[in-house]
Coordinates of C-alpha atoms and ligand atoms in Angstrom, one line a residue:
M258 CA -99.4 32.1 76.5
I259 CA -97.2 33.0 73.6
T260 CA -99.3 36.0 73.3
Y261 CA -98.7 36.8 76.9
I262 CA -95.0 36.3 76.5
L263 CA -95.0 38.2 73.3
Y264 CA -96.8 40.8 74.8
T265 CA -94.7 41.3 77.8
A266 CA -91.6 41.3 75.7
L267 CA -92.9 44.2 73.7
A268 CA -94.3 46.0 76.3
G269 CA -90.5 45.7 77.8
L270 CA -89.3 46.9 74.5
A271 CA -91.7 49.9 74.5
L272 CA -90.4 50.8 77.9
L273 CA -86.8 50.8 76.5
V274 CA -87.5 53.0 73.6
L275 CA -89.6 55.4 76.0
L276 CA -87.1 55.4 78.8
P277 CA -84.8 58.0 77.2
R278 CA -88.0 60.4 77.3
L279 CA -88.6 60.1 80.9
K280 CA -88.4 63.6 81.4
T281 CA -91.3 64.2 78.9
R282 CA -94.5 65.5 80.3
Y283 CA -96.6 62.8 78.6
F284 CA -94.3 59.6 79.7
F285 CA -97.0 57.7 81.2
Q286 CA -99.6 58.5 78.7
D287 CA -97.2 57.6 75.8
L288 CA -96.3 54.2 77.7
S289 CA -99.9 53.6 78.6
F290 CA -100.6 54.1 74.7
A291 CA -97.8 52.0 74.0
I292 CA -99.0 49.1 75.6
S293 CA -102.6 49.2 74.5
S294 CA -101.5 49.4 71.2
I295 CA -99.5 46.3 71.5
K296 CA -102.2 44.4 73.0
I297 CA -104.5 45.5 70.0
A298 CA -101.9 44.6 67.4
I299 CA -101.7 41.0 69.2
S300 CA -105.4 40.7 69.3
L301 CA -105.8 41.6 65.8
Y302 CA -103.3 39.6 64.4
T303 CA -104.8 36.7 66.7
I304 CA -108.5 37.3 65.0
K305 CA -107.2 37.5 61.6
K306 CA -105.5 34.3 62.0
R307 CA -108.3 32.4 63.2
K308 CA -109.9 29.8 61.1
P309 CA -112.9 30.0 60.5
C310 CA -113.3 33.6 60.1
Y311 CA -113.8 35.2 63.8
S312 CA -116.0 38.3 63.3
M313 CA -117.5 40.9 65.4
L314 CA -120.5 38.4 65.7
D315 CA -118.5 35.6 66.9
G316 CA -117.0 38.4 69.4
F317 CA -120.4 38.6 70.6
L318 CA -121.3 34.9 70.9
D319 CA -118.2 34.7 73.0
K320 CA -119.5 37.6 75.4
V321 CA -122.9 35.8 75.4
A322 CA -121.2 32.7 76.7
K323 CA -119.6 34.8 79.5
H324 CA -122.1 36.6 80.7
P325 CA -125.3 35.6 79.3
H326 CA -127.2 37.5 82.2
K327 CA -125.4 40.9 82.0
K328 CA -127.3 43.8 80.4
F329 CA -126.5 44.4 76.9
I330 CA -129.0 46.7 75.5
I331 CA -131.1 49.5 77.8
F332 CA -133.8 51.3 75.8
E333 CA -136.5 53.4 77.0
E334 CA -138.4 51.4 79.6
S335 CA -136.7 48.1 78.6
S336 CA -133.6 46.1 78.9
Y337 CA -132.1 42.9 77.1
T338 CA -129.4 41.0 78.4
Y339 CA -126.6 39.6 76.2
S340 CA -128.8 36.3 76.0
Q341 CA -132.1 37.7 75.4
A342 CA -130.2 39.8 72.5
D343 CA -128.7 36.5 71.1
K344 CA -132.0 35.0 71.1
E345 CA -133.9 37.8 69.6
S346 CA -131.4 38.2 66.6
N347 CA -131.9 34.1 65.9
K348 CA -135.8 34.8 65.7
V349 CA -134.9 37.5 63.2
A350 CA -132.8 35.5 61.3
R351 CA -134.9 32.6 61.3
A352 CA -137.9 34.9 60.1
L353 CA -135.7 36.2 57.3
S354 CA -134.2 33.0 56.1
T355 CA -137.4 31.2 56.0
H356 CA -139.8 34.1 54.8
A357 CA -137.1 36.0 52.5
G358 CA -135.2 33.4 51.6
L359 CA -131.8 35.2 52.5
K360 CA -128.5 33.4 52.1
E361 CA -125.2 33.9 52.7
G362 CA -123.7 37.0 50.6
D363 CA -127.1 38.6 50.2
T364 CA -127.1 42.3 51.2
V365 CA -129.8 43.6 53.0
A366 CA -130.6 47.2 53.4
L367 CA -131.7 48.4 56.8
F368 CA -133.7 51.5 57.1
L369 CA -134.5 52.2 60.7
G370 CA -134.0 54.6 63.6
N371 CA -132.1 53.8 66.9
E372 CA -134.0 51.0 68.2
P373 CA -133.1 47.5 69.7
H374 CA -134.3 45.9 66.3
F375 CA -131.6 47.6 64.5
V376 CA -129.1 45.5 66.7
W377 CA -131.1 42.4 66.3
L378 CA -131.3 42.7 62.8
W379 CA -127.5 43.5 62.0
L380 CA -126.7 40.3 64.4
A381 CA -129.1 38.2 62.6
L382 CA -127.7 39.0 59.2
T383 CA -124.3 38.4 60.3
K384 CA -125.5 35.0 61.5
L385 CA -126.7 34.2 58.1
G386 CA -123.6 35.6 56.4
C387 CA -125.2 38.7 55.1
I388 CA -124.2 42.3 54.8
S389 CA -126.0 45.0 56.5
S390 CA -126.3 48.1 54.6
L391 CA -126.8 50.9 57.2
L392 CA -129.2 53.6 55.4
N393 CA -129.7 57.0 56.8
C394 CA -133.2 57.0 58.1
N395 CA -133.6 60.5 57.4
I396 CA -133.2 60.3 53.6
R397 CA -136.1 60.4 51.3
S398 CA -137.3 59.6 47.6
K399 CA -134.4 59.9 45.2
S400 CA -131.6 59.9 47.7
L401 CA -133.1 56.7 49.4
V402 CA -133.2 55.1 46.0
H403 CA -129.8 56.1 45.3
C404 CA -128.2 54.7 48.6
F405 CA -130.4 51.7 48.3
S406 CA -129.0 50.7 45.0
C407 CA -125.4 51.7 45.7
C408 CA -124.6 48.2 47.3
D409 CA -126.9 46.2 44.9
A410 CA -129.3 45.0 47.8
K411 CA -132.2 42.8 46.7
F412 CA -134.0 43.3 50.2
L413 CA -135.0 46.2 52.3
V414 CA -136.1 46.0 56.2
A415 CA -137.7 49.4 57.1
G416 CA -139.0 50.6 60.8
A417 CA -142.5 50.7 61.3
D418 CA -142.3 54.6 61.6
L419 CA -140.7 54.8 57.9
K420 CA -143.6 53.3 56.2
Q421 CA -144.7 56.4 54.4
A422 CA -141.0 57.2 52.9
V423 CA -141.0 53.4 51.6
E424 CA -144.2 53.7 50.1
E425 CA -142.9 56.8 48.3
V426 CA -140.3 54.7 46.4
L427 CA -142.1 51.3 46.6
P428 CA -142.8 51.6 42.8
T429 CA -139.0 51.9 42.0
L430 CA -138.2 49.3 44.6
T431 CA -140.8 46.6 43.0
E432 CA -139.4 47.5 39.6
Q433 CA -135.9 46.5 40.5
G434 CA -137.5 43.2 42.2
V435 CA -136.4 44.1 45.8
R436 CA -138.2 42.1 48.7
V437 CA -139.5 45.0 51.2
F438 CA -140.2 44.1 54.6
I439 CA -141.4 46.2 57.6
L440 CA -141.1 46.0 61.4
S441 CA -144.9 45.6 62.2
E442 CA -147.4 42.7 62.6
H443 CA -149.4 43.5 59.8
C444 CA -149.3 45.6 56.4
E445 CA -151.9 46.3 53.9
V446 CA -149.9 47.8 51.5
E447 CA -149.0 45.8 48.4
G448 CA -145.3 45.0 48.0
I449 CA -144.6 45.6 51.7
E450 CA -144.6 42.5 53.9
S451 CA -144.8 42.6 57.5
L452 CA -141.7 41.0 59.6
S453 CA -142.7 41.3 63.1
D454 CA -145.3 38.6 63.3
K455 CA -142.9 36.4 61.6
V456 CA -140.2 37.1 64.0
Q457 CA -142.5 36.5 66.8
Q458 CA -143.6 33.1 65.4
A459 CA -140.0 31.9 64.9
S460 CA -138.0 29.6 67.2
D461 CA -134.9 31.4 69.2
Q462 CA -132.7 28.3 68.8
P463 CA -129.0 29.1 67.6
L464 CA -128.2 29.2 63.9
S465 CA -125.4 26.8 62.4
P466 CA -122.3 28.8 61.5
Q467 CA -122.2 26.7 58.6
L468 CA -124.7 29.3 57.4
R469 CA -121.7 31.7 57.1
A470 CA -119.1 29.3 56.3
N471 CA -117.6 31.1 53.2
V472 CA -117.2 34.6 55.2
N473 CA -113.6 35.4 55.6
I474 CA -112.3 38.6 57.3
K475 CA -111.8 40.6 54.2
S476 CA -115.5 39.8 53.2
P477 CA -117.6 43.2 53.3
A478 CA -119.5 43.3 56.8
L479 CA -121.5 46.4 56.6
Y480 CA -122.0 49.5 54.2
I481 CA -122.0 52.7 55.8
Y482 CA -122.7 55.9 53.9
T483 CA -120.6 58.9 54.3
S484 CA -122.0 62.3 53.8
G485 CA -119.8 64.1 51.8
T486 CA -119.8 67.9 51.5
T487 CA -121.0 67.5 47.7
G488 CA -122.7 65.5 45.7
L489 CA -124.6 62.0 46.6
P490 CA -123.8 59.6 49.6
K491 CA -121.2 57.3 49.0
A492 CA -121.4 53.5 50.7
A493 CA -118.2 53.1 52.2
I494 CA -117.3 49.2 52.3
I495 CA -116.2 48.2 55.9
N496 CA -115.0 44.5 55.8
H497 CA -115.0 42.4 59.0
E498 CA -111.4 43.2 59.7
R499 CA -111.9 46.7 59.3
L500 CA -115.0 46.5 61.8
W501 CA -112.6 44.8 64.5
R502 CA -109.9 47.9 64.1
S503 CA -112.4 50.6 64.7
T504 CA -113.9 48.8 67.7
F505 CA -110.6 49.5 69.6
L506 CA -111.0 52.7 70.2
Q507 CA -112.4 52.0 73.4
S508 CA -109.8 49.7 74.5
I509 CA -107.1 52.7 73.8
A510 CA -109.5 54.9 76.0
A511 CA -109.6 52.2 78.6
V512 CA -113.1 51.5 78.7
R513 CA -113.6 48.8 81.3
S514 CA -115.9 45.9 81.4
D515 CA -118.1 47.6 84.2
D516 CA -118.5 50.9 82.1
V517 CA -121.9 51.7 80.9
L518 CA -122.1 53.5 77.4
F519 CA -124.3 55.8 76.4
V520 CA -125.1 55.9 72.6
C521 CA -127.2 58.6 71.3
L522 CA -125.8 59.2 67.8
P523 CA -127.3 57.5 64.7
L524 CA -126.7 53.9 64.5
Y525 CA -126.3 53.9 60.7
H526 CA -122.9 56.1 61.1
T527 CA -119.4 54.6 62.1
S528 CA -119.6 56.6 65.6
G529 CA -122.9 55.1 66.6
F530 CA -122.4 51.5 65.1
V531 CA -118.8 50.8 65.0
M532 CA -117.0 52.8 67.6
G533 CA -120.1 52.8 69.8
L534 CA -122.1 49.7 69.6
C535 CA -119.4 47.3 68.2
G536 CA -116.8 48.5 70.7
A537 CA -119.4 47.9 73.6
I538 CA -119.3 44.5 72.3
E539 CA -115.8 44.0 72.2
R540 CA -115.5 45.1 75.7
G541 CA -118.5 43.2 76.7
I542 CA -120.2 46.3 78.6
T543 CA -123.7 47.8 78.9
V544 CA -125.2 50.1 76.0
V545 CA -127.8 52.6 76.8
L546 CA -129.2 53.3 73.6
K547 CA -131.2 56.4 72.8
R548 CA -133.6 57.1 69.7
K549 CA -132.1 60.4 69.3
F550 CA -129.9 62.9 71.0
S551 CA -131.6 65.3 73.5
A552 CA -129.7 68.2 75.1
S553 CA -132.4 68.7 77.8
N554 CA -132.6 64.9 78.8
F555 CA -129.0 64.1 78.3
W556 CA -127.9 64.3 81.9
N557 CA -131.0 62.9 83.5
D558 CA -130.5 59.9 81.4
C559 CA -126.9 59.7 82.4
R560 CA -128.0 59.9 86.1
K561 CA -130.9 57.5 85.7
Y562 CA -128.8 54.7 83.9
N563 CA -125.6 55.2 85.6
V564 CA -123.7 56.1 82.6
T565 CA -120.2 56.3 83.0
V566 CA -119.1 56.7 79.2
I567 CA -120.4 59.1 76.8
Q568 CA -119.9 59.4 72.7
Y569 CA -119.8 62.8 71.2
I570 CA -119.4 64.6 68.1
G571 CA -118.6 68.5 68.6
E572 CA -122.0 69.7 68.1
I573 CA -123.5 67.8 70.8
M574 CA -120.7 69.0 73.4
R575 CA -122.0 72.8 71.9
Y576 CA -125.6 71.9 72.3
L577 CA -124.8 70.6 75.9
C578 CA -123.0 73.9 77.0
N579 CA -125.8 75.9 75.2
T580 CA -128.5 74.4 77.8
P581 CA -129.2 76.5 81.0
K582 CA -127.2 75.9 83.8
R583 CA -128.3 73.8 86.5
D584 CA -127.2 73.1 90.0
N585 CA -126.9 69.3 89.8
D586 CA -124.4 69.9 86.2
K587 CA -121.6 67.9 88.1
D588 CA -123.8 65.5 89.5
H589 CA -123.4 62.2 87.4
K590 CA -121.0 59.3 87.2
V591 CA -119.7 60.0 83.5
R592 CA -115.7 59.8 83.5
L593 CA -114.9 59.2 80.0
A594 CA -116.2 61.1 76.7
L595 CA -115.3 59.7 73.2
G596 CA -115.6 61.2 70.0
N597 CA -114.5 63.7 67.5
G598 CA -115.1 67.4 66.3
L599 CA -114.8 69.1 69.7
R600 CA -113.6 72.4 69.6
S601 CA -111.1 74.3 72.0
D602 CA -113.6 76.7 73.3
T603 CA -116.3 73.8 73.9
W604 CA -113.9 71.7 75.4
E605 CA -112.8 74.4 78.1
D606 CA -116.5 75.2 78.6
F607 CA -117.7 71.7 79.0
L608 CA -115.0 70.5 81.6
Q609 CA -115.7 73.3 83.6
R610 CA -119.4 73.0 83.5
F611 CA -119.7 69.1 83.8
G612 CA -116.8 68.4 85.8
D613 CA -113.5 66.5 85.6
I614 CA -114.1 64.3 82.5
C615 CA -111.5 62.4 80.5
I616 CA -111.8 63.3 76.9
C617 CA -110.5 61.1 74.5
E618 CA -110.8 63.0 70.9
C619 CA -109.9 60.7 67.8
Y620 CA -109.7 61.3 64.2
G621 CA -110.3 59.3 61.4
A622 CA -113.0 59.0 58.5
T623 CA -115.4 56.0 58.0
E624 CA -113.6 54.9 54.8
G625 CA -109.9 56.2 55.7
N626 CA -107.3 53.8 56.4
L627 CA -105.4 55.6 59.3
G628 CA -106.2 58.0 62.5
F629 CA -105.2 59.2 65.7
V630 CA -106.2 59.2 69.2
N631 CA -105.5 62.4 71.6
Y632 CA -104.9 60.1 74.5
C633 CA -103.7 62.8 76.6
G634 CA -106.7 65.0 76.9
K635 CA -104.9 68.1 75.2
V636 CA -107.6 70.5 74.7
G637 CA -108.0 71.2 71.1
A638 CA -105.9 68.2 69.8
I639 CA -107.4 65.6 67.5
G640 CA -104.6 62.9 68.5
K641 CA -101.1 62.7 69.3
E642 CA -98.3 61.1 67.2
H643 CA -96.7 58.0 68.8
F644 CA -93.6 56.3 67.8
L645 CA -95.4 52.8 67.6
H646 CA -98.2 54.2 65.5
K647 CA -95.7 56.0 63.4
M648 CA -93.6 52.7 63.0
G649 CA -96.3 50.7 62.0
N650 CA -98.0 53.4 59.7
K651 CA -96.8 55.7 57.0
Y652 CA -98.3 58.8 56.7
A653 CA -97.4 62.4 56.0
L654 CA -99.0 65.9 55.9
I655 CA -98.1 67.3 52.4
K656 CA -98.0 70.8 51.0
Y657 CA -101.4 71.7 49.5
D658 CA -102.3 74.6 47.0
T659 CA -105.8 75.6 48.4
E660 CA -106.4 78.0 45.2
K661 CA -105.8 74.9 42.5
E662 CA -107.1 72.6 45.0
E663 CA -104.1 70.0 44.6
P664 CA -100.9 69.0 46.5
V665 CA -97.8 71.1 45.7
K666 CA -95.2 69.0 43.5
N667 CA -91.6 69.3 43.5
S668 CA -89.4 69.4 40.5
K669 CA -89.4 66.0 40.3
G670 CA -93.1 65.7 40.1
F671 CA -93.3 64.4 43.9
C672 CA -95.4 65.9 46.7
I673 CA -93.4 67.6 49.7
E674 CA -93.7 67.1 53.3
V675 CA -94.5 70.4 55.5
P676 CA -92.2 70.8 58.3
K677 CA -93.3 70.6 61.8
G678 CA -96.0 73.1 62.9
E679 CA -97.1 73.9 59.2
T680 CA -100.4 73.1 57.8
G681 CA -100.8 70.2 55.4
L682 CA -103.1 67.5 53.7
F683 CA -103.3 64.3 55.9
V684 CA -102.5 61.4 53.6
G685 CA -102.1 57.6 54.5
K686 CA -100.4 55.0 52.7
I687 CA -102.5 52.2 51.5
E688 CA -101.0 49.0 52.4
E689 CA -101.9 45.5 53.9
R690 CA -102.1 47.0 57.2
A691 CA -103.7 50.4 56.4
P692 CA -106.1 49.1 53.5
F693 CA -108.7 51.3 51.8
S694 CA -111.7 49.4 50.6
G695 CA -113.3 52.0 48.8
Y696 CA -116.8 52.5 48.0
A697 CA -119.3 50.2 46.8
K698 CA -120.1 50.1 43.0
N699 CA -118.2 53.6 42.8
H700 CA -114.8 53.1 41.2
Q701 CA -114.5 56.8 40.0
Q702 CA -115.1 58.0 43.8
T703 CA -112.8 55.3 45.1
E704 CA -110.1 56.1 42.7
K705 CA -110.6 60.2 43.6
K706 CA -109.4 59.2 47.2
K707 CA -106.2 57.5 46.2
L708 CA -103.2 59.7 45.4
R709 CA -100.5 58.0 43.5
D710 CA -96.7 58.6 43.3
V711 CA -96.6 60.7 46.2
F712 CA -93.2 60.2 47.2
V713 CA -92.0 57.4 45.0
K714 CA -93.1 56.3 41.7
G715 CA -95.6 53.7 42.1
D716 CA -96.8 54.5 45.9
L717 CA -100.5 54.9 46.9
Y718 CA -102.0 56.9 49.6
F719 CA -105.2 57.8 50.8
N720 CA -106.3 61.5 50.5
S721 CA -108.2 62.3 53.7
G722 CA -109.2 65.8 52.4
D723 CA -108.1 67.3 55.8
L724 CA -105.6 70.1 56.4
L725 CA -103.8 69.2 59.7
K726 CA -101.0 70.4 61.7
I727 CA -98.3 68.7 64.0
D728 CA -96.9 70.5 66.9
K729 CA -93.3 69.8 68.4
E730 CA -94.9 67.5 71.0
G731 CA -96.7 65.5 68.4
F732 CA -100.0 66.9 69.0
V733 CA -102.0 66.8 65.9
F734 CA -104.4 69.9 65.2
F735 CA -107.2 69.8 62.6
Q736 CA -107.1 72.8 60.7
D737 CA -109.7 72.6 57.8
R738 CA -111.4 70.3 55.6
I739 CA -110.9 70.9 51.9
G740 CA -114.1 72.5 50.8
D741 CA -114.7 74.1 54.1
T742 CA -113.1 77.1 52.7
F743 CA -113.8 79.8 50.7
R744 CA -111.6 82.0 48.5
W745 CA -112.7 85.8 48.6
K746 CA -110.4 88.8 47.2
G747 CA -107.5 86.3 46.6
E748 CA -107.7 85.0 50.5
N749 CA -108.8 81.7 51.6
V750 CA -111.2 81.9 54.6
A751 CA -111.6 78.8 57.0
T752 CA -115.4 78.8 57.6
T753 CA -114.9 77.3 61.1
E754 CA -112.8 80.2 61.9
V755 CA -115.4 82.7 60.9
A756 CA -118.0 80.6 62.8
D757 CA -115.9 80.3 65.8
H758 CA -115.6 84.3 66.1
L759 CA -119.4 84.7 65.6
L760 CA -120.1 82.2 68.3
M761 CA -118.4 84.5 70.7
L762 CA -121.2 87.0 70.4
D763 CA -123.3 86.3 73.6
F764 CA -126.5 86.5 71.5
V765 CA -125.3 84.0 69.0
E766 CA -126.4 80.3 69.7
E767 CA -125.1 78.8 66.2
A768 CA -123.3 79.9 63.3
N769 CA -122.8 78.2 60.1
V770 CA -120.5 80.1 57.7
Y771 CA -120.0 79.7 53.8
G772 CA -119.3 81.4 50.7
V773 CA -122.0 82.7 48.2
K774 CA -121.3 83.3 44.4
V775 CA -121.6 87.0 43.3
P776 CA -122.2 87.9 39.7
G777 CA -119.4 89.8 38.4
H778 CA -116.9 88.7 41.2
E779 CA -114.5 86.0 41.6
G780 CA -114.5 83.5 44.4
R781 CA -117.4 83.6 46.9
V782 CA -118.1 86.1 49.8
G783 CA -118.7 85.0 53.4
M784 CA -122.2 84.5 54.4
A785 CA -123.4 83.4 57.9
A786 CA -126.8 81.5 58.9
V787 CA -127.0 82.5 62.2
K788 CA -129.3 81.2 65.2
L789 CA -129.8 83.5 68.1
K790 CA -130.3 82.6 71.5
E791 CA -134.0 82.7 72.7
N792 CA -135.3 86.0 73.4
M793 CA -132.2 87.8 72.1
D794 CA -132.0 90.3 69.3
F795 CA -129.7 90.3 66.3
D796 CA -127.6 93.4 67.8
T797 CA -126.3 94.9 64.3
K798 CA -123.7 97.1 65.7
A799 CA -122.4 94.7 68.2
V800 CA -121.8 92.2 65.1
Y801 CA -120.0 94.8 63.4
Q802 CA -117.9 95.7 65.9
H803 CA -116.9 92.3 66.7
V804 CA -116.2 91.2 63.1
K805 CA -114.3 94.2 62.3
N806 CA -111.9 93.7 65.6
Y807 CA -111.4 90.0 65.0
L808 CA -111.7 89.3 61.3
P809 CA -109.6 90.8 58.1
S810 CA -112.2 92.6 55.7
Y811 CA -112.2 89.5 53.3
A812 CA -113.3 87.2 56.2
R813 CA -116.1 89.2 57.3
P814 CA -119.6 87.8 56.4
R815 CA -121.0 90.4 53.9
F816 CA -124.7 88.7 54.4
V817 CA -126.1 87.1 57.4
R818 CA -129.2 85.0 57.4
L819 CA -131.2 84.4 60.8
Q820 CA -132.5 81.2 60.9
D821 CA -134.8 79.5 63.7
A822 CA -132.8 76.3 63.4
V823 CA -129.4 75.7 61.7
V824 CA -130.3 73.1 59.3
V825 CA -128.0 70.0 60.1
T826 CA -127.4 66.8 58.5
G827 CA -128.1 63.4 60.3
T828 CA -124.7 63.7 61.9
F829 CA -125.3 67.5 62.7
K830 CA -122.8 68.5 59.8
Q831 CA -124.0 72.0 59.0
M832 CA -125.2 72.0 55.2
K833 CA -123.0 74.5 53.6
V834 CA -123.5 73.6 50.0
K835 CA -127.3 74.1 50.0
L836 CA -127.2 77.4 51.7
G837 CA -124.5 78.5 49.5
Q838 CA -126.8 77.7 46.4
E839 CA -129.9 79.6 48.0
G840 CA -127.7 82.6 48.3
F841 CA -128.7 86.0 49.3
D842 CA -131.8 87.1 47.5
P843 CA -134.4 88.7 49.8
D844 CA -137.1 87.7 47.2
A845 CA -136.0 83.9 47.6
I846 CA -135.5 83.5 51.0
S847 CA -138.0 84.1 53.7
D848 CA -135.4 84.4 56.8
P849 CA -134.4 87.8 57.8
L850 CA -131.5 89.0 55.7
F851 CA -128.8 91.4 56.8
Y852 CA -126.1 92.9 54.6
L853 CA -122.7 94.6 55.7
E854 CA -122.8 98.0 53.9
D855 CA -119.8 100.1 52.9
N856 CA -117.9 97.9 55.5
N857 CA -119.6 100.1 58.4
N858 CA -122.8 98.5 59.7
Y859 CA -125.2 95.5 58.9
V860 CA -128.4 96.9 57.6
P861 CA -131.8 95.0 56.6
M862 CA -131.2 93.4 53.2
T863 CA -133.7 94.9 50.5
Q864 CA -134.5 93.9 47.1
Q865 CA -133.0 97.4 46.0
I866 CA -129.6 96.5 47.4
F867 CA -129.7 92.9 45.8
N868 CA -130.4 94.4 42.6
S869 CA -127.6 97.0 42.8
I870 CA -125.1 94.1 43.9
T871 CA -126.2 91.8 41.1
D872 CA -126.3 94.7 38.5
G873 CA -122.6 95.5 39.5
K874 CA -123.8 99.1 41.0
I875 CA -122.3 97.9 44.2
R876 CA -118.9 96.4 44.2
L877 CA -118.3 94.1 47.1
Ligands
NAG1165 C1 -127.2 53.2 89.9 O1 -126.1 53.0 90.9 C2 -127.0 53.1 92.4 C3 -125.9 53.3 93.3 O2 -124.8 52.6 92.9 C4 -127.9 52.0 92.1 O3 -128.7 52.0 93.6 C5 -128.9 52.1 90.9 O4 -129.6 50.7 91.3 C6 -128.1 52.2 89.6 N1 -129.2 52.4 88.7 C7 -129.3 51.6 87.9 C8 -130.3 51.8 86.7 O5 -128.4 50.7 87.4

């Protein structure tokens, strides 16, 4: 009741502040955003105050009580109600507590792909007061051991299909005293214990909340790995409060209780797990879970399951737009798409082709303390500033020197905010309402993300690493990620910009642009890894004409590498660093290589050209 009064009063207040702006184009969107922000702020405030701690799990259990027979997860040919999911997770929790001796505060690494067991395991571990560490199921050997060790886990639970990968690192795990379980009924390998048989025998009776009595809202709930552009992955600490905060995106996007959400992004990342799965739990909706994204089955699945909300990352939308056109492209019930990384050209293509779908693009890093939401559907923007958001959170775009790779300072040694419409580094003030929990067991990387003495002595900001621009209307645009640029001939080249131009060629399906080092030259010269459309040729003349018309000479890719598939990470991020290291030596690379000769045409790369470049006989 109190919250209702508070809510009405605050909404009235928001209306008062907004009324003078009634003339502006986005008045109603701004107002609606204000109302949901206030609602969310109150929900979060209430959640944080609750004793004992009210976690995402409690949110789930409330939904189980509210609608036990509503479908929660649909996976392949099976579906599970909220109540069934609750019972399945009770069984898993009992099996783990009996056979692994798990207790409150233990960390368990989950190493499996998208399947219902992923969800049962996480619920089970939360019921036991344990922390789940969500390993990327594509990593192997050294990286796997690294990620596992990041979070001090003493237990590993792996999917049946990942037995081989576990066996590879088993000696190291055994040496560290790790208990390893696999989701199958038998396992003959010494050191790996079967789990499924134990789960089947366990009771599905509820577990006592006493088992998690010491968990509070600031306790870690999850470790999620961020795939940086360089170095090994880092485990971002997601506490219970943070988990709640990130789930509210679905509220802002006005996801309704009768919606059906399609999750084909990996559950080991924030988008799929937090914004997707946990967001769905907060809304109490049905999730259609897919093992993997498939462009050719995407819309058939949406039709089959009556999907109304989809989740995306930019690449997914591009893959969808690249599929052959069909008559039934607009025949589906999808009304809303939530995600990030959608570029303007794909955005427009997507809408034109698949119909009137509301796109809610948002911005925020897994470990970041602040983000934006584009609640107006403005094509190309990653967010919109809002006075309430600004009132509650301190952030700024600061001048950044891309050459020195550091913020520009004024005479007093402080950072300088860029004027409206100019590009700057996005930084968010770290404070109680916008905390940064950092990375597990990695003080150095945690400190690296912090900027001190930004505007006054002693203040502390989170360095997003992203260059953004905010226009007069308050729309936020992504410009570049620090590191996604290279410098050549004294100029900064944004890799995404060059890639966008290559994508305009009708025979190019995918393009990944990066810089490569050349002996005797400063900086890096541009190179592109390109995937051609099926049955299309690499038309050297057309490429040359195009890059000449659209790009300054320093930004034109001097080398092009044709690939059957552009290699991407588990979240479809392009692998620029690895390609950059592989360089342009035709002896070392089996893919067809082209060289932009004398800035007048692309010719096949030869060993002779390579030698002349490395010897300095040809100056680039
Ligand atoms: C999808 O909706 C149609 C029409 O409303 C209905 O007949 C069908 O049973 C639904 N399918 C599923 C899988 O819910």
